[in-house]
Tab-separated table of C-alpha atoms and ligand atoms in Angstrom:
chain	number	residue	atom	x	y	z
A	3	MET	CA	-21.829	-67.938	58.619
A	4	LYS	CA	-18.283	-66.732	58.024
A	5	HIS	CA	-15.034	-67.593	59.788
A	6	ASN	CA	-13.397	-64.129	59.607
A	7	PHE	CA	-9.547	-64.499	59.852
A	8	GLY	CA	-8.782	-61.644	58.210
A	9	ALA	CA	-5.675	-59.365	59.406
A	10	GLY	CA	-7.187	-56.302	59.863
A	11	PRO	CA	-9.297	-54.561	60.177
A	12	GLY	CA	-10.072	-57.858	61.932
A	13	ILE	CA	-13.105	-59.593	63.459
A	14	LEU	CA	-15.207	-57.660	66.176
A	15	PRO	CA	-17.515	-59.779	68.550
A	16	HIS	CA	-21.044	-60.064	66.935
A	17	GLU	CA	-22.748	-58.664	70.140
A	18	VAL	CA	-20.522	-55.566	69.675
A	19	LEU	CA	-21.480	-55.161	66.175
A	20	LYS	CA	-25.348	-55.398	67.256
A	21	GLN	CA	-25.360	-52.795	70.111
A	22	SER	CA	-23.070	-50.373	67.659
A	23	ALA	CA	-25.845	-50.875	64.980
A	24	GLU	CA	-28.371	-50.033	67.908
A	25	GLY	CA	-26.125	-46.973	68.964
A	26	VAL	CA	-26.151	-45.509	65.336
A	27	LEU	CA	-29.976	-45.421	65.155
A	28	ASN	CA	-30.949	-44.769	68.669
A	29	PHE	CA	-27.998	-44.013	71.157
A	30	ASN	CA	-28.799	-45.236	75.020
A	31	GLY	CA	-32.354	-44.265	74.416
A	32	THR	CA	-31.431	-40.283	73.457
A	33	GLY	CA	-33.451	-40.562	70.395
A	34	LEU	CA	-30.331	-39.555	68.681
A	35	SER	CA	-27.685	-41.567	66.583
A	36	ILE	CA	-24.040	-41.799	68.283
A	37	LEU	CA	-23.130	-40.221	64.784
A	38	GLU	CA	-24.738	-37.201	65.308
A	39	ILE	CA	-24.266	-36.203	69.072
A	40	SER	CA	-21.928	-33.293	70.371
A	41	HIS	CA	-18.681	-35.002	71.662
A	42	ARG	CA	-18.911	-32.581	74.739
A	43	SER	CA	-22.114	-33.835	75.462
A	44	PRO	CA	-22.476	-35.759	78.694
A	45	GLU	CA	-23.588	-38.794	76.914
A	46	PHE	CA	-20.256	-39.088	74.694
A	47	GLU	CA	-17.958	-37.811	77.737
A	48	ALA	CA	-19.328	-41.050	79.652
A	49	VAL	CA	-18.502	-43.041	76.683
A	50	LEU	CA	-14.959	-41.729	76.425
A	51	ASP	CA	-14.429	-41.909	80.398
A	52	GLU	CA	-15.582	-45.629	80.379
A	53	ALA	CA	-13.374	-46.358	77.782
A	54	VAL	CA	-9.908	-44.937	79.235
A	55	ALA	CA	-11.421	-46.493	82.571
A	56	LEU	CA	-11.571	-49.884	80.782
A	57	VAL	CA	-8.062	-49.416	79.203
A	58	LYS	CA	-6.574	-48.607	82.624
A	59	GLU	CA	-8.536	-51.724	84.346
A	60	LEU	CA	-7.934	-54.432	81.780
A	61	LEU	CA	-4.050	-53.412	81.249
A	62	GLU	CA	-3.777	-52.512	85.169
A	63	VAL	CA	-2.046	-48.995	84.167
A	64	PRO	CA	-0.062	-47.898	86.821
A	65	GLU	CA	-0.150	-44.325	88.042
A	66	GLY	CA	1.876	-41.895	86.180
A	67	TYR	CA	0.683	-43.023	82.790
A	68	SER	CA	-1.913	-41.096	80.429
A	69	VAL	CA	-4.273	-42.941	78.057
A	70	LEU	CA	-5.254	-41.452	74.884
A	71	PHE	CA	-7.734	-42.213	72.093
A	72	LEU	CA	-5.973	-40.269	68.818
A	73	GLN	CA	-6.499	-40.653	65.116
A	74	GLY	CA	-4.226	-41.303	62.165
A	75	GLY	CA	-3.797	-45.003	63.070
A	76	ALA	CA	-0.149	-46.674	64.206
A	77	SER	CA	1.553	-45.040	61.104
A	78	THR	CA	1.031	-41.874	62.737
A	79	GLN	CA	2.495	-43.071	66.128
A	80	PHE	CA	5.592	-43.976	64.144
A	81	ALA	CA	6.533	-40.396	63.793
A	82	LEU	CA	4.496	-39.094	66.943
A	83	ALA	CA	6.816	-41.320	68.905
A	84	PRO	CA	10.311	-39.479	67.842
A	85	TYR	CA	8.515	-36.191	67.366
A	86	ASN	CA	7.843	-36.209	71.221
A	87	LEU	CA	10.421	-38.276	72.690
A	88	LEU	CA	13.749	-38.051	70.435
A	89	PRO	CA	15.717	-34.898	71.264
A	90	GLU	CA	17.220	-32.695	68.685
A	91	GLY	CA	20.562	-34.109	67.819
A	92	GLY	CA	19.568	-37.222	69.827
A	93	LYS	CA	19.507	-40.907	68.931
A	94	ALA	CA	16.866	-43.843	69.198
A	95	ALA	CA	17.301	-47.467	68.872
A	96	TYR	CA	15.238	-49.718	66.906
A	97	VAL	CA	14.570	-53.357	66.709
A	98	GLU	CA	13.969	-54.143	62.980
A	99	SER	CA	11.599	-57.326	63.322
A	100	GLY	CA	9.258	-56.611	60.282
A	101	VAL	CA	8.160	-54.157	57.668
A	102	TRP	CA	5.986	-51.947	60.224
A	103	ALA	CA	8.964	-51.503	62.311
A	104	ASN	CA	11.251	-50.703	59.406
A	105	LYS	CA	8.466	-47.742	58.831
A	106	ALA	CA	8.620	-46.849	62.211
A	107	LEU	CA	12.317	-46.385	61.993
A	108	LYS	CA	12.219	-44.760	58.932
A	109	GLU	CA	10.044	-41.897	60.337
A	110	ALA	CA	12.363	-41.556	63.262
A	111	LYS	CA	15.185	-40.571	60.906
A	112	PHE	CA	13.068	-37.039	60.349
A	113	PHE	CA	13.880	-36.465	63.788
A	114	GLY	CA	17.286	-37.485	65.012
A	115	GLN	CA	19.738	-40.378	64.490
A	116	VAL	CA	18.586	-44.032	64.245
A	117	GLU	CA	20.453	-47.256	65.459
A	118	VAL	CA	19.116	-50.282	64.101
A	119	VAL	CA	20.460	-52.579	66.967
A	120	ALA	CA	19.069	-55.686	65.363
A	121	THR	CA	17.347	-56.747	62.442
A	122	SER	CA	15.991	-60.315	61.149
A	123	LYS	CA	15.619	-58.614	57.692
A	124	PRO	CA	18.042	-61.224	55.709
A	125	THR	CA	15.510	-64.128	56.627
A	126	ASN	CA	12.445	-61.984	55.456
A	127	PHE	CA	11.811	-61.249	59.264
A	128	ASN	CA	10.952	-65.332	60.370
A	129	TYR	CA	12.127	-64.729	63.638
A	130	ILE	CA	12.644	-61.987	66.184
A	131	PRO	CA	15.979	-60.820	66.973
A	132	LYS	CA	16.584	-60.827	70.647
A	133	ASP	CA	20.402	-60.834	70.966
A	134	PHE	CA	21.130	-57.105	71.108
A	135	THR	CA	22.434	-54.616	73.865
A	136	ILE	CA	20.439	-51.740	74.597
A	137	PRO	CA	22.430	-48.162	74.006
A	138	GLU	CA	22.107	-46.460	77.264
A	139	ASP	CA	22.884	-43.178	75.288
A	140	ALA	CA	19.535	-43.402	73.273
A	141	ALA	CA	16.522	-41.821	74.001
A	142	TYR	CA	14.315	-45.073	73.657
A	143	ILE	CA	14.211	-48.226	72.284
A	144	HIS	CA	11.508	-49.076	69.805
A	145	ILE	CA	10.058	-52.692	69.471
A	146	THR	CA	7.285	-54.448	67.714
A	147	SER	CA	5.437	-56.844	70.036
A	148	ASN	CA	3.686	-58.715	67.318
A	149	ASN	CA	4.730	-58.860	63.634
A	150	THR	CA	1.312	-59.146	61.883
A	151	ILE	CA	2.507	-60.043	58.442
A	152	TYR	CA	5.184	-62.697	59.276
A	153	GLY	CA	3.453	-64.228	62.300
A	154	THR	CA	6.094	-63.623	65.091
A	155	GLN	CA	5.633	-62.379	68.480
A	156	LEU	CA	7.845	-61.376	70.859
A	157	GLN	CA	7.140	-63.886	74.198
A	158	GLN	CA	8.862	-62.187	76.796
A	159	PHE	CA	9.208	-58.369	77.198
A	160	PHE	CA	12.575	-57.149	78.647
A	161	LYS	CA	13.712	-54.633	81.484
A	162	SER	CA	15.481	-51.555	79.995
A	163	PRO	CA	17.464	-48.456	81.296
A	164	ILE	CA	16.038	-46.315	78.570
A	165	PRO	CA	12.214	-46.110	77.831
A	166	VAL	CA	10.792	-48.526	75.546
A	167	VAL	CA	8.435	-47.955	72.981
A	168	CYS	CA	6.136	-50.701	71.773
A	169	ASP	CA	4.009	-50.875	68.757
A	170	MET	CA	1.233	-53.211	70.058
A	171	SER	CA	-1.079	-52.927	67.180
A	172	SER	CA	-1.850	-56.505	66.611
A	173	ASP	CA	-1.747	-58.000	69.966
A	174	ILE	CA	-2.909	-55.312	72.659
A	175	PHE	CA	-5.423	-56.917	75.132
A	176	SER	CA	-4.640	-60.341	73.976
A	177	ARG	CA	-2.431	-61.374	77.009
A	178	LYS	CA	-0.827	-60.013	80.077
A	179	PHE	CA	1.830	-57.710	80.483
A	180	ASP	CA	3.644	-55.013	82.707
A	181	VAL	CA	2.700	-51.501	81.387
A	182	ALA	CA	5.245	-50.297	83.987
A	183	ASP	CA	8.013	-51.808	81.552
A	184	PHE	CA	6.887	-49.266	78.749
A	185	GLY	CA	7.561	-45.544	78.348
A	186	LEU	CA	5.200	-45.411	75.246
A	187	ILE	CA	2.775	-48.270	74.116
A	188	TYR	CA	0.541	-47.438	70.965
A	189	ALA	CA	-1.748	-49.511	68.978
A	190	GLY	CA	-4.088	-48.887	66.006
A	191	ALA	CA	-7.570	-50.371	67.043
A	192	GLN	CA	-8.680	-52.303	64.219
A	193	LYS	CA	-6.715	-55.444	64.971
A	194	ASN	CA	-7.756	-56.567	68.444
A	195	MET	CA	-9.842	-53.651	70.142
A	196	GLY	CA	-12.262	-52.155	67.965
A	197	PRO	CA	-12.847	-50.509	64.391
A	198	ALA	CA	-10.480	-48.452	62.234
A	199	GLY	CA	-10.157	-44.823	62.963
A	200	VAL	CA	-8.936	-44.588	66.649
A	201	THR	CA	-5.551	-45.291	67.843
A	202	LEU	CA	-4.643	-45.948	71.593
A	203	VAL	CA	-1.842	-44.441	72.977
A	204	VAL	CA	-0.438	-45.274	76.640
A	205	VAL	CA	2.535	-42.908	77.889
A	206	LYS	CA	4.270	-42.711	80.709
A	207	ASN	CA	3.975	-38.803	81.440
A	208	ASP	CA	7.424	-38.164	83.072
A	209	ILE	CA	9.068	-39.110	79.747
A	210	LEU	CA	7.753	-36.005	77.773
A	211	GLY	CA	8.816	-32.726	77.335
A	212	LYS	CA	12.404	-33.458	76.816
A	213	THR	CA	13.014	-32.691	73.306
A	214	GLY	CA	13.765	-29.033	73.447
A	215	ARG	CA	11.606	-29.038	70.308
A	216	ALA	CA	8.220	-27.065	69.389
A	217	ILE	CA	5.536	-29.395	68.626
A	218	PRO	CA	2.298	-28.540	67.099
A	219	ALA	CA	-0.821	-28.997	69.098
A	220	MET	CA	-2.284	-31.988	67.251
A	221	PHE	CA	0.895	-33.861	67.254
A	222	ASN	CA	1.814	-33.285	70.910
A	223	TYR	CA	1.168	-35.856	73.578
A	224	GLN	CA	1.109	-33.180	76.277
A	225	VAL	CA	-1.396	-31.351	74.299
A	226	GLN	CA	-3.544	-34.280	73.827
A	227	ILE	CA	-3.317	-35.489	77.425
A	228	GLU	CA	-4.509	-31.921	78.599
A	229	GLY	CA	-7.228	-31.856	76.237
A	230	GLY	CA	-8.420	-35.532	77.557
A	231	SER	CA	-8.100	-36.726	73.976
A	232	MET	CA	-10.645	-34.005	73.231
A	233	TYR	CA	-8.228	-31.280	71.715
A	234	ASN	CA	-10.510	-31.490	68.539
A	235	THR	CA	-13.401	-33.398	67.719
A	236	PRO	CA	-12.256	-37.116	68.747
A	237	PRO	CA	-13.518	-40.182	66.436
A	238	CYS	CA	-16.445	-40.635	68.541
A	239	PHE	CA	-17.998	-43.811	66.914
A	240	ALA	CA	-14.813	-45.650	66.825
A	241	ILE	CA	-14.022	-44.839	70.404
A	242	TYR	CA	-17.771	-46.136	71.411
A	243	VAL	CA	-17.355	-49.282	69.447
A	244	ALA	CA	-14.006	-49.727	71.090
A	245	MET	CA	-15.684	-49.154	74.460
A	246	LEU	CA	-18.022	-51.936	73.653
A	247	THR	CA	-15.295	-54.157	72.712
A	248	LEU	CA	-13.587	-53.521	75.954
A	249	ARG	CA	-16.632	-54.153	77.961
A	250	TRP	CA	-17.083	-57.313	76.000
A	251	LEU	CA	-13.628	-58.235	77.006
A	252	LYS	CA	-14.122	-57.513	80.415
A	253	ALA	CA	-17.114	-59.839	80.775
A	254	LYS	CA	-14.796	-62.652	79.381
A	255	GLY	CA	-12.726	-62.247	82.374
A	256	GLY	CA	-10.630	-59.607	80.869
A	257	VAL	CA	-6.740	-60.051	79.373
A	258	ALA	CA	-6.160	-63.106	81.554
A	259	GLY	CA	-9.311	-64.930	80.627
A	260	ILE	CA	-8.871	-64.018	76.903
A	261	GLU	CA	-5.239	-64.959	76.970
A	262	LEU	CA	-6.145	-68.860	77.806
A	263	GLU	CA	-8.459	-68.735	75.059
A	264	ASN	CA	-5.720	-67.206	72.773
A	265	ILE	CA	-3.070	-70.061	73.896
A	266	ALA	CA	-5.716	-72.722	73.058
A	267	LYS	CA	-6.758	-71.404	69.611
A	268	ALA	CA	-2.916	-71.058	68.740
A	269	LYS	CA	-2.021	-74.266	70.214
A	270	ALA	CA	-4.808	-76.098	68.188
A	271	LEU	CA	-3.802	-74.644	64.957
A	272	TYR	CA	-0.030	-74.868	65.118
A	273	THR	CA	-0.460	-78.389	66.388
A	274	GLU	CA	-2.470	-79.204	63.068
A	275	ILE	CA	0.157	-77.444	60.848
A	276	ASP	CA	2.942	-79.479	62.451
A	277	ARG	CA	1.146	-82.634	61.849
A	278	ASN	CA	-0.341	-82.374	58.714
A	279	PRO	CA	2.231	-82.973	56.145
A	280	LEU	CA	0.846	-80.921	53.561
A	281	PHE	CA	1.138	-77.882	55.446
A	282	LYS	CA	4.510	-76.195	57.345
A	283	GLY	CA	4.681	-73.312	59.445
A	284	VAL	CA	6.864	-70.236	58.390
A	285	SER	CA	7.979	-68.463	61.483
A	286	ALA	CA	10.511	-69.377	64.231
A	287	ILE	CA	8.989	-71.902	66.601
A	288	GLU	CA	10.052	-70.116	69.714
A	289	ASP	CA	8.392	-66.823	68.092
A	290	ARG	CA	5.202	-68.019	66.881
A	291	SER	CA	2.421	-65.790	67.238
A	292	HIS	CA	-0.764	-66.257	68.983
A	293	MET	CA	-2.458	-63.688	67.034
A	294	ASN	CA	-1.449	-64.450	63.225
A	295	VAL	CA	-0.552	-67.732	62.377
A	296	THR	CA	1.550	-68.067	59.083
A	297	PHE	CA	2.010	-71.397	57.006
A	298	VAL	CA	2.501	-72.389	53.553
A	299	VAL	CA	1.677	-75.708	51.802
A	300	GLU	CA	4.559	-77.861	50.823
A	301	ASN	CA	3.467	-78.225	47.337
A	302	PRO	CA	3.112	-75.014	45.477
A	303	GLU	CA	0.349	-76.465	43.519
A	304	HIS	CA	-2.141	-76.839	46.560
A	305	GLU	CA	-2.288	-73.503	47.295
A	306	LYS	CA	-5.074	-72.226	45.050
A	307	PRO	CA	-7.238	-75.362	45.494
A	308	PHE	CA	-6.763	-74.696	49.356
A	309	LEU	CA	-8.012	-71.253	49.234
A	310	LYS	CA	-11.041	-72.384	47.064
A	311	TYR	CA	-11.695	-75.127	49.618
A	312	CYS	CA	-11.711	-72.530	52.495
A	313	ASP	CA	-13.695	-70.355	50.538
A	314	GLU	CA	-16.319	-73.027	50.250
A	315	LYS	CA	-16.525	-73.481	54.050
A	316	GLY	CA	-17.070	-69.722	54.719
A	317	ILE	CA	-13.491	-69.464	55.767
A	318	VAL	CA	-12.251	-65.813	54.734
A	319	GLY	CA	-9.077	-63.858	54.918
A	320	ILE	CA	-6.646	-66.373	55.382
A	321	LYS	CA	-4.515	-65.459	52.158
A	322	GLY	CA	-1.069	-64.785	53.322
A	323	HIS	CA	0.320	-61.266	53.031
A	324	ARG	CA	2.280	-60.831	49.563
A	325	SER	CA	5.513	-60.321	51.127
A	326	VAL	CA	5.284	-63.916	52.796
A	327	GLY	CA	2.923	-65.805	50.445
A	328	GLY	CA	1.035	-68.659	51.842
A	329	PHE	CA	-1.753	-68.466	54.404
A	330	ARG	CA	-2.223	-66.284	57.313
A	331	ALA	CA	-4.898	-67.070	59.666
A	332	SER	CA	-5.548	-64.043	62.117
A	333	ILE	CA	-6.963	-65.491	65.297
A	334	TYR	CA	-7.529	-62.146	66.980
A	335	ASN	CA	-9.697	-62.083	70.484
A	336	ALA	CA	-12.995	-62.084	69.060
A	337	LEU	CA	-12.812	-65.112	66.849
A	338	PRO	CA	-14.245	-67.980	68.479
A	339	ILE	CA	-12.455	-71.511	68.781
A	340	THR	CA	-15.009	-72.957	66.952
A	341	SER	CA	-14.043	-71.180	63.683
A	342	VAL	CA	-10.317	-72.443	64.376
A	343	HIS	CA	-11.753	-75.700	64.311
A	344	VAL	CA	-13.713	-75.307	61.067
A	345	LEU	CA	-10.039	-74.422	59.685
A	346	ILE	CA	-8.419	-77.340	61.140
A	347	ASP	CA	-11.065	-79.636	59.922
A	348	ALA	CA	-10.728	-78.123	56.416
A	349	MET	CA	-7.326	-78.983	56.446
A	350	GLN	CA	-7.726	-82.507	57.530
A	351	GLU	CA	-10.333	-82.714	54.702
A	352	PHE	CA	-8.028	-81.285	52.376
A	353	GLU	CA	-5.218	-83.627	53.549
A	354	GLU	CA	-7.484	-86.549	52.823
A	355	LYS	CA	-8.242	-85.516	49.237
A	356	TYR	CA	-4.803	-83.994	47.937
A	357	LYS	CA	-2.332	-86.579	49.801
B	405	PLP	C1	-1.398	-52.620	61.181
B	405	PLP	C2	-0.388	-52.412	61.811
B	405	PLP	C3	0.261	-51.067	61.670
B	405	PLP	C4	-0.397	-50.095	60.656
B	405	PLP	O1	-1.331	-49.641	61.492
B	405	PLP	P1	-2.274	-48.290	60.851
B	405	PLP	O2	-3.458	-47.973	61.712
B	405	PLP	O3	-3.032	-48.739	59.622
B	405	PLP	O4	-1.643	-47.183	60.613
B	405	PLP	C5	1.347	-50.923	62.207
B	405	PLP	N1	1.702	-51.681	62.954
B	405	PLP	C6	1.376	-53.150	63.229
B	405	PLP	C7	2.117	-54.358	64.127
B	405	PLP	C8	0.488	-53.569	62.669
B	405	PLP	O5	-0.209	-54.668	62.688
């Protein structure tokens, strides 16, 4: 058995994989594959409706918000957010807490002025800047809730006089938060809610339609809302697998239930990183992510042997991102705590051998 610590596409629950495989061969007893039924069929419409309902239920989405399943990944939302929210000649505020945030703000520059209100770039994004004032004349402020590459996570969201736009790609459904604090939330599914190919968007309806700009249909949130995420053929299979994953999450006690597990997993792993003299954490302690745990070896010569050691134990996907180095253990919702203990045991055995 493998212990999948990959950063993305990330681990999915085994039972969801089994159900998905069944759906490919014979979807709900129809004798047809989920891959070959019409997206306008009642069978698929039921899948999409359930997916939307589960998002609303699990995130407790208030009235006045729409839930969309779109394509193009989070990277497309980097552009669609300013396309739909930033008026001609207007300004948007960005917190630059990592490379994804940087890519997001670069896209916004195609549509208007960008004010970077805070950045942690000089220290290679090892913390989340929190000391900034929100410019009230900006159309919105954009933040990244979890910086997948660096292993930092904003622990406390804030109230804002202007809409908050948040990239939640790598921690959506991992912890409780209040949707009402946000104007727009988006997340590529492939980290914590399903397979690659679908992107979740939760948008507050009354922030739309204020740019004075004509927006092509596929890029226009209002058109996608009116089309119920079916302006064109949606990514049916990806939505199906995401729906199954959300069903699995609901059965596990929903977001509140999984949050407790995520806290326990993160605590166990950080405790070992702090205790073990061969390893050390990378990100600021108060910003440590509960989804992506980054760490390095004190002695660079231990890096390769530790990777090899992990490989022999079936631990995969823990090599760090090239811009940080070392290791990154992604401990998304679907990763069982038993896998975290396998990694901790490996670190302890490695210590015995190499200290
Ligand atoms: C992975 C990731 C992205 C990029 O997502 P795509 O769906 O590949 O475009 C953006 N932001 C964050 C925080 C991510 O983790």
